[in-house]
CSV table of C-alpha atoms in Angstrom, one decimal:
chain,number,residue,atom,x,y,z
A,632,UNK,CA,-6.9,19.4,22.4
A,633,UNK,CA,-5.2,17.4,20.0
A,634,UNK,CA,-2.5,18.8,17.6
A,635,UNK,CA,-2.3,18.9,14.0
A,636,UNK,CA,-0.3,16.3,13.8
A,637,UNK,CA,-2.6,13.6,16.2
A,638,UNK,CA,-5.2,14.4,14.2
A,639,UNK,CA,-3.3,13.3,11.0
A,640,UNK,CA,-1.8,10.1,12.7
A,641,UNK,CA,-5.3,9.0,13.8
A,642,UNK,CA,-7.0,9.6,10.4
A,643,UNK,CA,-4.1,7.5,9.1
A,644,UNK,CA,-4.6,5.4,11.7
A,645,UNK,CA,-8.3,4.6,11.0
A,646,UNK,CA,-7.6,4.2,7.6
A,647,UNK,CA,-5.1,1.6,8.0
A,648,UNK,CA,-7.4,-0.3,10.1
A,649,UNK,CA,-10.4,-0.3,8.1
A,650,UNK,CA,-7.8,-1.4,4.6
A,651,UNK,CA,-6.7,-3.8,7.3
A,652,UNK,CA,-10.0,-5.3,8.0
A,653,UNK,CA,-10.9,-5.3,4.6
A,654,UNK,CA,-8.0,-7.5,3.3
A,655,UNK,CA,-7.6,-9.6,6.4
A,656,UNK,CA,-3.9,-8.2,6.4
A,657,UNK,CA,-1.8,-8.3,9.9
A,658,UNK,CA,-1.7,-5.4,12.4
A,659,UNK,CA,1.1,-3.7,11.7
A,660,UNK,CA,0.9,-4.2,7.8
A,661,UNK,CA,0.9,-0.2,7.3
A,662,UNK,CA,3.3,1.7,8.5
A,663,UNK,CA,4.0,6.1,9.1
A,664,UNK,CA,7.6,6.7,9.1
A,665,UNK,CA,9.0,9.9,9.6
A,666,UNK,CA,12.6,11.1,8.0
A,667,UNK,CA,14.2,13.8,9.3
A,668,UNK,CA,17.4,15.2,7.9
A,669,UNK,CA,21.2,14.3,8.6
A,670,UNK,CA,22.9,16.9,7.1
A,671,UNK,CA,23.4,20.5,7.0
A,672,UNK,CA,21.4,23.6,9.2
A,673,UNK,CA,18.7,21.1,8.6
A,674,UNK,CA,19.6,18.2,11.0
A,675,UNK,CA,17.2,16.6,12.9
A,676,UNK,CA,13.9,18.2,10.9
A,677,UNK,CA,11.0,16.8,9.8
A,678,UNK,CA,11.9,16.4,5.8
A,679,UNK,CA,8.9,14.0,4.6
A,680,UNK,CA,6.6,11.4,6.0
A,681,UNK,CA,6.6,7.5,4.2
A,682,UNK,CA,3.3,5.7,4.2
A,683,UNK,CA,4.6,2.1,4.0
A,684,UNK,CA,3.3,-1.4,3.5
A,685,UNK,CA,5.1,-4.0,5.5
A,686,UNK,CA,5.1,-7.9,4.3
A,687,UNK,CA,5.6,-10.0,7.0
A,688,UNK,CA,8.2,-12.9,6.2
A,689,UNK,CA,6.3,-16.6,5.9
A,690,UNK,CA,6.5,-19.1,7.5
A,691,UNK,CA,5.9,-16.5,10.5
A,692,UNK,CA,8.6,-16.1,12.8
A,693,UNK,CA,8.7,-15.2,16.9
A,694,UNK,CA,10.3,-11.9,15.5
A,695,UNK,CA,7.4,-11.2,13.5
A,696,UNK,CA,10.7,-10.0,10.9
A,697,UNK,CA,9.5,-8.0,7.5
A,698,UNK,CA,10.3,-9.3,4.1
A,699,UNK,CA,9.8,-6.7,2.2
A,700,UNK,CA,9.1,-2.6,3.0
A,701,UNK,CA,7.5,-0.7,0.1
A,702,UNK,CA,6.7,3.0,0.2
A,703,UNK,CA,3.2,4.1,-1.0
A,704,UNK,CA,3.5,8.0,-0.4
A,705,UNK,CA,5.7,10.2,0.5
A,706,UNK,CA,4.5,13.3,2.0
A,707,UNK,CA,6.4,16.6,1.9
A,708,UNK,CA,5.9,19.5,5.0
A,709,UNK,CA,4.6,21.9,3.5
A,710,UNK,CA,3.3,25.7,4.7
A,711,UNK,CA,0.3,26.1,2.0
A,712,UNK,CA,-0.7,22.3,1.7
A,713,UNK,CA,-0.9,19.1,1.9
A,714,UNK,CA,2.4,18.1,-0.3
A,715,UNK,CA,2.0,14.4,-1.5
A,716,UNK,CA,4.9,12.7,-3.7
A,717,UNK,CA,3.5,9.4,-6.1
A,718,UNK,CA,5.9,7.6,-8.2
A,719,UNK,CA,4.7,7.9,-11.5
A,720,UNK,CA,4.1,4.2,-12.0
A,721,UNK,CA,1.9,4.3,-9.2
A,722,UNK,CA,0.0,7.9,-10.8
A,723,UNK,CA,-3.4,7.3,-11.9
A,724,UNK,CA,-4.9,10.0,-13.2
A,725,UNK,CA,-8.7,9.5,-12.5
A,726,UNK,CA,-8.2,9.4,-8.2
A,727,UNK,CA,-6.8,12.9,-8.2
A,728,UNK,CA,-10.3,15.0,-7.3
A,729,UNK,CA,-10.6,18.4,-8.9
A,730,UNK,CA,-9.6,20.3,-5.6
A,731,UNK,CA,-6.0,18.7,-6.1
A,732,UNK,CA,-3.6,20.3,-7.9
A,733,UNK,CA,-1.0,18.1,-9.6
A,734,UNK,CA,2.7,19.2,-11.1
A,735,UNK,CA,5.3,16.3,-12.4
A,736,UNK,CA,8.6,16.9,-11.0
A,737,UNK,CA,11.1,15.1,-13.1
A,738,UNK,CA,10.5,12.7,-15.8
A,739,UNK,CA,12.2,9.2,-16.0
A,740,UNK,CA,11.9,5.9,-14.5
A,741,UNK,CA,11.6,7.6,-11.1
A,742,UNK,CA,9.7,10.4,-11.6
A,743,UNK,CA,7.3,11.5,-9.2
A,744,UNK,CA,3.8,13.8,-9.4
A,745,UNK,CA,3.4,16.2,-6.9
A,746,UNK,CA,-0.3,16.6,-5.5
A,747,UNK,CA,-1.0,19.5,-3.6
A,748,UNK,CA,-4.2,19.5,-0.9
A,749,UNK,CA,-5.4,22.5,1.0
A,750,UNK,CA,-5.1,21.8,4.7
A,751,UNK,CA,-8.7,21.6,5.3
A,752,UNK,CA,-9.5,19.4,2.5
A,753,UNK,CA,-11.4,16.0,3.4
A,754,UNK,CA,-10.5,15.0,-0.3
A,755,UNK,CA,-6.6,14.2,1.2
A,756,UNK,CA,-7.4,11.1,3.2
A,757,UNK,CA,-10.2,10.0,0.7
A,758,UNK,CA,-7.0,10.2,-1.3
A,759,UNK,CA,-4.6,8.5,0.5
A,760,UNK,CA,-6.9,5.8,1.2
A,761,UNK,CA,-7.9,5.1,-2.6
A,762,UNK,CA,-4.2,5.4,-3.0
A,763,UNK,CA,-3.4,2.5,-0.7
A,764,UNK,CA,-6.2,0.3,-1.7
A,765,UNK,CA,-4.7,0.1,-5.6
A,766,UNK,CA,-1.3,-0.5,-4.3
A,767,UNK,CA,-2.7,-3.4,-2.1
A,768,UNK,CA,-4.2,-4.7,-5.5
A,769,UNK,CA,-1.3,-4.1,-7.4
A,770,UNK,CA,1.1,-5.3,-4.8
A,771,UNK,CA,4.1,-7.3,-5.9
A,772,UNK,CA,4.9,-10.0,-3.1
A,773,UNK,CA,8.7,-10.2,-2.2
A,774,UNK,CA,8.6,-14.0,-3.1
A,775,UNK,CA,7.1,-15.7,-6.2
A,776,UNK,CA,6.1,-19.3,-6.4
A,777,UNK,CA,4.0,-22.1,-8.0
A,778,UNK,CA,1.8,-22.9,-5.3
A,779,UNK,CA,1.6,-23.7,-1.5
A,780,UNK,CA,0.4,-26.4,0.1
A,781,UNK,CA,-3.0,-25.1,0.5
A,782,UNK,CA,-3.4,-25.7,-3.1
A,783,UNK,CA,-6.4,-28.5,-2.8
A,784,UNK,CA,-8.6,-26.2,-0.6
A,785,UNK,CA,-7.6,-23.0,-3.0
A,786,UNK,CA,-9.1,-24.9,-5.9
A,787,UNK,CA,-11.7,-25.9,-4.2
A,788,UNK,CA,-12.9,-22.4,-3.1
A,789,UNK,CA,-11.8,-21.3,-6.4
A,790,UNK,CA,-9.4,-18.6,-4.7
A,791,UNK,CA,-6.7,-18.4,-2.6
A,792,UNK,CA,-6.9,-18.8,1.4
A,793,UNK,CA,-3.4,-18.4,2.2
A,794,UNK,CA,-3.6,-16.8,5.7
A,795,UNK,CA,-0.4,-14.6,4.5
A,796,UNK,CA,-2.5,-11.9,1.9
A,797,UNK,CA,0.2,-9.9,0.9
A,798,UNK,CA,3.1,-13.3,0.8
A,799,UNK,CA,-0.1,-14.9,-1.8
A,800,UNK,CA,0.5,-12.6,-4.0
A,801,UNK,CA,3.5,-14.2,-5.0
A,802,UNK,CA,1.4,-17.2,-5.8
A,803,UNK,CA,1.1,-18.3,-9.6
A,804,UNK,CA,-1.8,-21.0,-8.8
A,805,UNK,CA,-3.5,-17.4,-7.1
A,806,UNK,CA,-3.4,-15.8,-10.6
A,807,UNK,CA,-4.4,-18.6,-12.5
A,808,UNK,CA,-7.5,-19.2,-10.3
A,809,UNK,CA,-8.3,-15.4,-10.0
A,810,UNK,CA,-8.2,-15.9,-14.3
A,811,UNK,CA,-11.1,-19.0,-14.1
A,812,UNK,CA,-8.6,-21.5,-14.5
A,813,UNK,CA,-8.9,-24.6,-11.7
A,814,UNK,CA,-6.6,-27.1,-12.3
A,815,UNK,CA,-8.0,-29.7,-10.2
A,816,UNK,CA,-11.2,-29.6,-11.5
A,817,UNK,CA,-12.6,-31.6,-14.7
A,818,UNK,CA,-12.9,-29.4,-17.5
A,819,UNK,CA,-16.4,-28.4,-18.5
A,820,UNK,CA,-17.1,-30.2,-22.3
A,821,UNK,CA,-14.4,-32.3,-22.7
């Protein structure tokens, strides 16, 4: 019989691969890191779970090295629920489903909500998953440049096929195409 916590880490799990799949992002692109505490009575407990996105440096490298670690949630132990911690910035209102209950902690530039699930609700990963799906959208890549050398075939397709999804989003030519403009094609009526 599985514990409480397998069952958690393969829900992630699934999730991950199925965002995975969808964006044609690298194994190992989402990450579950626990923290546990260094100080005090407390040391060596569980304090909070990260979900984190990894970028993978580009060009790729035999050390496969990351470029760039951001958390997406941090989720608190709890003994009633489900504790999840969202930077406000990343707070959108309309995900939260009504069986959530939601309390800002702190306000500021790094305030955080506080979204509290019961155990047994399947509205949690639902949750999580919608949660890392707009950060994947929203994602700021840890470089920022014009345009790669893949920039013929982009225009071409009229998107970008840089193999690196998550480095692209640091492209400038990406945006622009992804806003109707194609460089490299003749402009319609001139």
């Amino acid at each position: 019989m599985d514990t409480q916590s397998e069952v958690f880490q393969k829900k992630l799990s699934g999730i991950f691969v199925d965002i995975a799949q969808k964006y044609k992002l690298p194994e190992g692109t989402f990450f579950i890191k626990p923290n546990y505490s260094e100080k005090g009575g407390n040391i060596g407990k569980l304090t909070s779970t990260e979900i984190d996105i990894n970028e993978f440096s580009y060009p790729y490298d035999e050390q496969n090295k990351i470029a760039k670690c951001t958390s997406i949630v941090l989720l608190k132990p709890d003994r009633h629920c489900w504790k999840i911690e969202v930077r406000s910035r990343w707070y959108i209102k309309e995900n939260i489903p009504p069986s959530a209950e939601v309390a800002e902690k702190s306000s500021g530039a790094n305030a955080y909500y506080h979204i509290c699930f019961e155990f047994d609700d399947p509205a949690f990963f639902q949750y999580i998953h919608d949660t890392i799906i707009y950060r994947i959208e929203h994602y700021e890549s840890s470089v920022s440049f014009s345009c790669c050398s893949k920039f013929e075939k982009c225009s071409e397709f009229m998107k970008c096929i840089h193999s690196n999804n998550l480095y692209a989003k640091g492209c400038k030519y990406r945006i622009n195409l992804e806003n109707g403009r194609n460089y490299l094609l003749p402009q319609q009526g001139v």
